[in-house]
PDB file of C-alpha atoms in Angstrom:
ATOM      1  CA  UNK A 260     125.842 111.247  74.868  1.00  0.00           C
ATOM      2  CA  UNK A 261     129.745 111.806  75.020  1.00  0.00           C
ATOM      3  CA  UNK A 262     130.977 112.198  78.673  1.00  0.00           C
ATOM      4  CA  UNK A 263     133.277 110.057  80.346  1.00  0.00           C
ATOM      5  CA  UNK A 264     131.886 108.366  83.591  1.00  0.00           C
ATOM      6  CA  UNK A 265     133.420 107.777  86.735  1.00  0.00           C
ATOM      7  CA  UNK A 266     130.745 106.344  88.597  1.00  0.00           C
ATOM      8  CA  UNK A 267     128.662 103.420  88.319  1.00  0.00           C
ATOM      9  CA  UNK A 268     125.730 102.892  91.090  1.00  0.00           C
ATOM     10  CA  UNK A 269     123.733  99.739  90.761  1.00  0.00           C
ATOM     11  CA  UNK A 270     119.802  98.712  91.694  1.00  0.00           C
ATOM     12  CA  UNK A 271     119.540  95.672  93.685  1.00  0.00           C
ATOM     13  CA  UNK A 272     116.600  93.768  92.267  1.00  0.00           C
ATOM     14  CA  UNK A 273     116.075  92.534  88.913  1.00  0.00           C
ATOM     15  CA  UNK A 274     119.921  94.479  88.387  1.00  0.00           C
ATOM     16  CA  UNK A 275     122.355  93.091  90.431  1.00  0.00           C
ATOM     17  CA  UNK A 276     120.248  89.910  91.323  1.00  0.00           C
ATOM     18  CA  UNK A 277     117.534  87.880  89.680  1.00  0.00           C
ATOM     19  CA  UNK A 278     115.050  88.348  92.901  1.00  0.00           C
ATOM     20  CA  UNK A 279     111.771  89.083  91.063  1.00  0.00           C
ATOM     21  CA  UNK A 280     110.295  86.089  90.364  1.00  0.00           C
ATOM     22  CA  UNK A 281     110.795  84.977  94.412  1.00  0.00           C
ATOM     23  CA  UNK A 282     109.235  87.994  95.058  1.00  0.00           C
ATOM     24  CA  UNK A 283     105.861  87.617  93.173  1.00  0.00           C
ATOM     25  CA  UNK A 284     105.827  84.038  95.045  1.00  0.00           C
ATOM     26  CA  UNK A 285     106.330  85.838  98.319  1.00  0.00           C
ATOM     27  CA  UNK A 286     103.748  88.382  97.987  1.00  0.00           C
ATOM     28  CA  UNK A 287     101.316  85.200  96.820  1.00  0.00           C
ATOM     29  CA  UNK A 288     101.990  83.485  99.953  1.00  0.00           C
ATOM     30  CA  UNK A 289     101.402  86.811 101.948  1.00  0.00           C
ATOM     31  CA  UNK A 290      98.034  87.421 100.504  1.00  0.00           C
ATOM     32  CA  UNK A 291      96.696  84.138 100.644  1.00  0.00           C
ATOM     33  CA  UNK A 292      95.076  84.118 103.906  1.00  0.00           C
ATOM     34  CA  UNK A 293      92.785  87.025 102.703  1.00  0.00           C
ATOM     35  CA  UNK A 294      91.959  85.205  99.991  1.00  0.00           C
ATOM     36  CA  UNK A 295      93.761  87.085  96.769  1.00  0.00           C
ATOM     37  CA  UNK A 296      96.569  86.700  94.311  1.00  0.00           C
ATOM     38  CA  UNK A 297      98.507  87.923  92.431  1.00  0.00           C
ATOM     39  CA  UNK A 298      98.298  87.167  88.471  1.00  0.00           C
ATOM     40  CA  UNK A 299     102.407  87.400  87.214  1.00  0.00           C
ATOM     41  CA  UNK A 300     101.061  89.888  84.551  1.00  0.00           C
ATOM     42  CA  UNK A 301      99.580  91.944  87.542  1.00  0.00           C
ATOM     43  CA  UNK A 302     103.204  92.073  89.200  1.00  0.00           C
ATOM     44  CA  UNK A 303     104.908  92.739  86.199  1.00  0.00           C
ATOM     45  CA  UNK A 304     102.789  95.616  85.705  1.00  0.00           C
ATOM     46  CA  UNK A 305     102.316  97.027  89.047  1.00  0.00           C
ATOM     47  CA  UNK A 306     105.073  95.788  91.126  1.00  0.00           C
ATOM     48  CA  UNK A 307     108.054  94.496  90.026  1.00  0.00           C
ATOM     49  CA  UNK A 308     111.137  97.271  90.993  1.00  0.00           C
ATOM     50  CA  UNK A 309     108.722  99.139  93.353  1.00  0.00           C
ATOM     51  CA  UNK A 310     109.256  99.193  97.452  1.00  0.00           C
ATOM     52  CA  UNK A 311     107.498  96.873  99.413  1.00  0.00           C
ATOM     53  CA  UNK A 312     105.928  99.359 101.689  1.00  0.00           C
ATOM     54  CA  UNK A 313     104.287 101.491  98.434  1.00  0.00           C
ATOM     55  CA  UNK A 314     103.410  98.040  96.706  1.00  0.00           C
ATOM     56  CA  UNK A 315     101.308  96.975  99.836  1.00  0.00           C
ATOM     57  CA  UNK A 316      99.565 100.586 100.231  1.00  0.00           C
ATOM     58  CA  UNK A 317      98.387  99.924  96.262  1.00  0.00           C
ATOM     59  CA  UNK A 318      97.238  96.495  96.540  1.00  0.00           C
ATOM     60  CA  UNK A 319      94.829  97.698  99.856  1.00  0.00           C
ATOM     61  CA  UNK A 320      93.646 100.671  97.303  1.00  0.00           C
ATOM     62  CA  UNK A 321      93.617  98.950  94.191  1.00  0.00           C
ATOM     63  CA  UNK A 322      92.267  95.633  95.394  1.00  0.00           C
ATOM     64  CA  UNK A 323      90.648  95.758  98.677  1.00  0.00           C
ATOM     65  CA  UNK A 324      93.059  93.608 100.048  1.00  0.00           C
ATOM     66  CA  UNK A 325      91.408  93.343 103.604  1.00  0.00           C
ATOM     67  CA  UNK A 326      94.692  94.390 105.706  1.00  0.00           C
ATOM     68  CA  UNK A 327      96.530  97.654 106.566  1.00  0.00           C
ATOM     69  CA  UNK A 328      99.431  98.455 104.267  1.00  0.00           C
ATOM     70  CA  UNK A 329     101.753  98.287 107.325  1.00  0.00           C
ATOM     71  CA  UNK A 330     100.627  94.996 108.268  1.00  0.00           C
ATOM     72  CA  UNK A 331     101.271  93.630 104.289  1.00  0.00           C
ATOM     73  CA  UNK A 332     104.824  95.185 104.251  1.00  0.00           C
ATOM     74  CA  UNK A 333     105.751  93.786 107.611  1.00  0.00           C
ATOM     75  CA  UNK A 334     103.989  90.509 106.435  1.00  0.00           C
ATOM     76  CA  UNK A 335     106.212  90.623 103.169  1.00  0.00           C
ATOM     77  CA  UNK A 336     109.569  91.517 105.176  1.00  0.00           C
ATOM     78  CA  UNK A 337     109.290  88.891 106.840  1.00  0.00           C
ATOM     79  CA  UNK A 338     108.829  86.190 104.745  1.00  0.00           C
ATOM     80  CA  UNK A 339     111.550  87.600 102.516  1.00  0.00           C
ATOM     81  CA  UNK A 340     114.163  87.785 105.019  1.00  0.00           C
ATOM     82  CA  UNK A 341     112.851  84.135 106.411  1.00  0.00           C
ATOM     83  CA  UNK A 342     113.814  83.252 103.099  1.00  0.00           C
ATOM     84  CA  UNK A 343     117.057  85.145 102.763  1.00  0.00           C
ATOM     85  CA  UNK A 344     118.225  83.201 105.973  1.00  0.00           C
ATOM     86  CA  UNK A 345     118.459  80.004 104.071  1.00  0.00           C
ATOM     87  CA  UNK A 346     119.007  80.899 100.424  1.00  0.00           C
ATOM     88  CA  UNK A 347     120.430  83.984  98.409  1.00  0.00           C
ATOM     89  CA  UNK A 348     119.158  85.508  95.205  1.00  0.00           C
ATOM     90  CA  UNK A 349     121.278  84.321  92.279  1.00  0.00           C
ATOM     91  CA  UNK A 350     123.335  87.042  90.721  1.00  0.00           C
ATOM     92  CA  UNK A 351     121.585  88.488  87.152  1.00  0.00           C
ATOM     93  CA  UNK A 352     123.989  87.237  84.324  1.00  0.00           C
ATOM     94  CA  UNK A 353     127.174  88.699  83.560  1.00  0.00           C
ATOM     95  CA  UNK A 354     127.156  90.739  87.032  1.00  0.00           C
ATOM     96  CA  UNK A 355     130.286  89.494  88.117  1.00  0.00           C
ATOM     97  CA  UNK A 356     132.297  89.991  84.909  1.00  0.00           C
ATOM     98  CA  UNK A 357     131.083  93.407  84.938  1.00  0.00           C
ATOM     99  CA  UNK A 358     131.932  94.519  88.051  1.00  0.00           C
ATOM    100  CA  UNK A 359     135.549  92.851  87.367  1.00  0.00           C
ATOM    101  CA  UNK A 360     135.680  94.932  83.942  1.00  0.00           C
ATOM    102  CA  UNK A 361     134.559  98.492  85.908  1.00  0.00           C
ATOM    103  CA  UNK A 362     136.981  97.630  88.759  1.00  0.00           C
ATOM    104  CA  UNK A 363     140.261  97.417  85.904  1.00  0.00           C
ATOM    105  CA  UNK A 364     138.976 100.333  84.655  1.00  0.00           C
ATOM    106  CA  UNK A 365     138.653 101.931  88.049  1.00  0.00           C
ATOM    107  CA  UNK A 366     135.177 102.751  88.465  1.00  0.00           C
ATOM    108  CA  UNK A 367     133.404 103.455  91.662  1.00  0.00           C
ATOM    109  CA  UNK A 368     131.231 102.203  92.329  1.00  0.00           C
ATOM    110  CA  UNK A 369     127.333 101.788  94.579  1.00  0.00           C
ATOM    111  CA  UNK A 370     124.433 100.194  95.087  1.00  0.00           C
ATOM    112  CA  UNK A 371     121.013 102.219  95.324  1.00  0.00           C
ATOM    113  CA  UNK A 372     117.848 100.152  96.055  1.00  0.00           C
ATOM    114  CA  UNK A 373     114.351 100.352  96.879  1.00  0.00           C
ATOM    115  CA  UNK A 374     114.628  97.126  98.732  1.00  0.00           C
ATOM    116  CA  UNK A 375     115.309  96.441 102.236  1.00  0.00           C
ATOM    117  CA  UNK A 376     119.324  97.324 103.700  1.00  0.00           C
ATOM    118  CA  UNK A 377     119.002  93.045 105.038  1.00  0.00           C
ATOM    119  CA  UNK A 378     118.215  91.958 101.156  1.00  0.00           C
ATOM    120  CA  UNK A 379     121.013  94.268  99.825  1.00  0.00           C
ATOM    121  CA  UNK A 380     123.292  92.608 102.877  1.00  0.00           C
ATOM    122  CA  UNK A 381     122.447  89.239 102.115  1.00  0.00           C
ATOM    123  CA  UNK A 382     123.695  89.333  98.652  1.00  0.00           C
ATOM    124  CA  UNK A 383     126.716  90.908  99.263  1.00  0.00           C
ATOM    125  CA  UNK A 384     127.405  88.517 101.508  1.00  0.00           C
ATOM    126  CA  UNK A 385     126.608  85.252  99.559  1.00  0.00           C
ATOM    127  CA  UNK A 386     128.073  86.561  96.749  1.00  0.00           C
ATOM    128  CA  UNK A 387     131.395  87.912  98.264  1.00  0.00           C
ATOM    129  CA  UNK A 388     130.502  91.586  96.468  1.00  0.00           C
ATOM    130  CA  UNK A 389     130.964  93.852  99.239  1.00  0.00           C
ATOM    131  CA  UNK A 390     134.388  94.980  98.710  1.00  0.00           C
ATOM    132  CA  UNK A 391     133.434  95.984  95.040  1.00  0.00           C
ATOM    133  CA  UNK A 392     130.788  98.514  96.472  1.00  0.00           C
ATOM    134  CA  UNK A 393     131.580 101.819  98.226  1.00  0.00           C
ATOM    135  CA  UNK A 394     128.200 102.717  99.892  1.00  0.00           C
ATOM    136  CA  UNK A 395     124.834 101.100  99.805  1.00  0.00           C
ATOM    137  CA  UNK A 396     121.645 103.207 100.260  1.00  0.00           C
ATOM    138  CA  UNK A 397     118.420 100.577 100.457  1.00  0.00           C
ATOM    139  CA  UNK A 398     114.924 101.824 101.509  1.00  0.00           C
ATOM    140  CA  UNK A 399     116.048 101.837 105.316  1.00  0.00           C
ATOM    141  CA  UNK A 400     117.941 105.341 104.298  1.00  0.00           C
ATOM    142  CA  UNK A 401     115.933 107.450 102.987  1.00  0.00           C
ATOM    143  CA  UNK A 402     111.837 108.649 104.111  1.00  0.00           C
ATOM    144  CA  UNK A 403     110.953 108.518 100.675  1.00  0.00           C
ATOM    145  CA  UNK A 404     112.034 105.461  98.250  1.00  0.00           C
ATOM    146  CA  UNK A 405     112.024 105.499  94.397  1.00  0.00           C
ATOM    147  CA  UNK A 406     110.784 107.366  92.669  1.00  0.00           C
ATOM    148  CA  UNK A 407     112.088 109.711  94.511  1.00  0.00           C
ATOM    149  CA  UNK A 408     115.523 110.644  93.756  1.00  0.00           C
ATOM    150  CA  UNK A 409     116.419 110.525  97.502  1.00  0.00           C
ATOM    151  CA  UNK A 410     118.411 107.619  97.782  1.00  0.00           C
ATOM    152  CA  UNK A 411     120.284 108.463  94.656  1.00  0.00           C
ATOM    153  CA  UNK A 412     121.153 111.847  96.079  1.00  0.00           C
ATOM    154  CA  UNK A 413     122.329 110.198  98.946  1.00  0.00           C
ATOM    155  CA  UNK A 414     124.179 107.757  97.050  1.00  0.00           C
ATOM    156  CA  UNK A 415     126.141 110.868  95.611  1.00  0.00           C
ATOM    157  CA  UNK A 416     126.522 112.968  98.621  1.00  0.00           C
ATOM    158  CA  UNK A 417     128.137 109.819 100.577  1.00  0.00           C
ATOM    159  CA  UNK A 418     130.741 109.471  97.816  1.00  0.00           C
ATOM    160  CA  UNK A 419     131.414 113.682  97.791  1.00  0.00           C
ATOM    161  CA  UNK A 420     130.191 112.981  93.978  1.00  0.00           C
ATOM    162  CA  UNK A 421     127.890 115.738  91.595  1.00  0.00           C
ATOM    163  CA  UNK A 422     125.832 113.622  89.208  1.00  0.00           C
ATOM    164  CA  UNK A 423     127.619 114.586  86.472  1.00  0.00           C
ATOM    165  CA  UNK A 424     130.167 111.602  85.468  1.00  0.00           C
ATOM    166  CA  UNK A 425     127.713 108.957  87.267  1.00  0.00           C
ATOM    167  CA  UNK A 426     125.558 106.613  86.006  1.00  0.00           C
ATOM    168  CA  UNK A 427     123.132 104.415  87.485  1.00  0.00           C
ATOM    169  CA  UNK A 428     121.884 100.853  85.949  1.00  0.00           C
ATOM    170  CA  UNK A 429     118.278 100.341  86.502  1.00  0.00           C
ATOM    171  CA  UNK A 430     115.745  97.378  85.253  1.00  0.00           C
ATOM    172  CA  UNK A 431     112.444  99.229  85.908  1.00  0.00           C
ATOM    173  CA  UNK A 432     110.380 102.308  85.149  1.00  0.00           C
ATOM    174  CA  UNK A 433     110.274 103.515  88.947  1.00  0.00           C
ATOM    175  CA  UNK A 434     114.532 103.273  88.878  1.00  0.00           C
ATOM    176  CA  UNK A 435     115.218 104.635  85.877  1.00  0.00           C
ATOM    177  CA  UNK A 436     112.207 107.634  87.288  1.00  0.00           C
ATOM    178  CA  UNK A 437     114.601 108.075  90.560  1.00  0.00           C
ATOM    179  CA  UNK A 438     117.653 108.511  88.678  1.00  0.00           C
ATOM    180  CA  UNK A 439     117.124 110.666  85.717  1.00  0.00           C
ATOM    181  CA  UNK A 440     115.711 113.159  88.716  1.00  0.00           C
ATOM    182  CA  UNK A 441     118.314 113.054  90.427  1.00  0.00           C
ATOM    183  CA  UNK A 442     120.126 114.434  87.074  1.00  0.00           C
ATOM    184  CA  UNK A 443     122.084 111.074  86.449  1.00  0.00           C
ATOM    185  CA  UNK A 444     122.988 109.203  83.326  1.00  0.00           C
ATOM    186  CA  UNK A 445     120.937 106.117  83.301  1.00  0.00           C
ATOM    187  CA  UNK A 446     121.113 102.938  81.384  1.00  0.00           C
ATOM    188  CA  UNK A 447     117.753 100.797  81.507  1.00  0.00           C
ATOM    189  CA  UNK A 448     118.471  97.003  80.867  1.00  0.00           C
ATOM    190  CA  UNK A 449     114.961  95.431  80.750  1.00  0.00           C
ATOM    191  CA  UNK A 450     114.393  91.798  82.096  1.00  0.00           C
ATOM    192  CA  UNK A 451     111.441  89.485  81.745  1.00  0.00           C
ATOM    193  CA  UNK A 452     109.859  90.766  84.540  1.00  0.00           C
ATOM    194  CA  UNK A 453     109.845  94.450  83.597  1.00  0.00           C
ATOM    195  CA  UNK A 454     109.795  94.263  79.791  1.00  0.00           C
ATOM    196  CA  UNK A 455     106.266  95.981  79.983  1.00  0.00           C
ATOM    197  CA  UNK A 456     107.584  99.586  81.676  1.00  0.00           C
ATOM    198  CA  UNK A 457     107.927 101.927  79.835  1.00  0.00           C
ATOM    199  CA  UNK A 458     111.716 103.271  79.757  1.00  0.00           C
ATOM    200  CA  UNK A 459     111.798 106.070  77.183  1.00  0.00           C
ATOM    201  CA  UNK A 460     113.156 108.469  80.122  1.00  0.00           C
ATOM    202  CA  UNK A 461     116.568 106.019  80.211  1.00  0.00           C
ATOM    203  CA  UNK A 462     119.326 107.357  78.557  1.00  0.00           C
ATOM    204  CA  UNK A 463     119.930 104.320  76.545  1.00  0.00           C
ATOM    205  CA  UNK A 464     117.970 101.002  76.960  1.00  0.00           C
ATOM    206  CA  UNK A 465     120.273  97.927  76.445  1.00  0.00           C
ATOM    207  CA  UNK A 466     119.662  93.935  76.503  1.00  0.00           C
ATOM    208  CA  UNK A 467     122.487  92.980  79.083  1.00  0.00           C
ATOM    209  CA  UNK A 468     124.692  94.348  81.916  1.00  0.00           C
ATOM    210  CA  UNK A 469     127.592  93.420  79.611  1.00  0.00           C
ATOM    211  CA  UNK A 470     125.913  95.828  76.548  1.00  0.00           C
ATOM    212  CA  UNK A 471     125.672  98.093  79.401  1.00  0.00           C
ATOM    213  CA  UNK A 472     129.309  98.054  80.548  1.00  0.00           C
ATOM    214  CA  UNK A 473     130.447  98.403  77.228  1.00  0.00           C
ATOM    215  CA  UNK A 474     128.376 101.628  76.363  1.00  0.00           C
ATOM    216  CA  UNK A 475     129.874 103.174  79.523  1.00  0.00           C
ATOM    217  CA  UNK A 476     133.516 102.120  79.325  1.00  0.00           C
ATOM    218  CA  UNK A 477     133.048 103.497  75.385  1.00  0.00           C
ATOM    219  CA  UNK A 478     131.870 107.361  76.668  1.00  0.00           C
ATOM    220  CA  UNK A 479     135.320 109.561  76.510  1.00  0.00           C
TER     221      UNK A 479
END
């Protein structure tokens, strides 16, 4: 691929912040009073970089969980913002450097999540990142979350952008999914937690945020 980028829009979780693993201890906490959990190879699988609403609708159908989806995903909002009110998700390495190195080479850029608009504000908050991003679209934004291309589409019409020249940085299967439809570049960095998915849609799949900064700033 040879085209020179002058975009960059960011996922939230397992991208921009190392969130995962809090989040497979959340959901545990949230389905122990009915008696189930969670294996981590189960939310690696299953769950890890999908929305909490679709993730609690698939472990009532999947599992049996005894509960209504609704009730789950308000369960699980709750105990992740209780915990967002106290502590922050630490940043994924190399994020900040990045950002700096897109910034001098005057990128815009966005973040597009799955997640919850209060998760996305608490980090940019704690981590003093909000001036670096033009628009944020979280799951609050759109009716239907990744995989749906929606809040990438969104993402572009809020910056007067086409897809071509923009590419998005995604850690799962269900991201990479939402951008490629909504005819974006997409780089796929893999962590621990989603080192299963299967990425073979990405554009490139690279190791780090830095690798991933380089391929971009190297596109003319």
């Amino acid at each position: 691929m040879s085209i020179r980028f002058h975009a960059v829009l960011f996922d939230h979780d397992g991208t921009l912040v190392d969130s995962e693993g809090q989040h497979f201890v959340l959901w545990n906490q949230v389905l122990a009073p009915y008696g189930f959990a969670l294996t981590l190879a189960q939310y690696k699988d299953l769950y890890a970089g999908v929305p909490t609403d679709a993730n609690a609708l698939d472990l009532v159908e999947r599992f049996g969980v005894k509960e209504s989806p609704e009730v789950l995903a308000r369960l699980k909002n709750e105990s992740a913002q209780a915990y967002l009110q106290t502590a922050a998700f630490p940043l994924m390495p190399g994020v900040r450097a990045s950002i700096a190195q897109l910034q001098a080479a005057r990128l815009r850029m966005g973040v597009v999540t799955g997640a919850r608009a209060y998760a996305i504000a608490a980090t940019l908050r704690a981590h003093d990142l909000a001036p670096a991003f033009e628009t944020v679209v979280s799951a609050d934004d759109v009716v239907h979350s990744k995989p749906a291309p929606d809040c990438y589409l969104l993402a572009l019409q809020r910056m007067g952008l086409s897809a071509q020249g923009v590419v998005a940085f995604e850690d799962t299967e269900h991201g990479v999914a939402a951008a490629i439809a909504a005819g974006l570049a997409c780089v796929a960095i893999p962590t621990e937690m989603s080192a299963s998915h299967d990425f073979s849609a990405a554009t490139v799949t690279l190791p780090s945020m830095q690798d991933a900064v380089r391929w971009v700033l190297a596109q003319k």
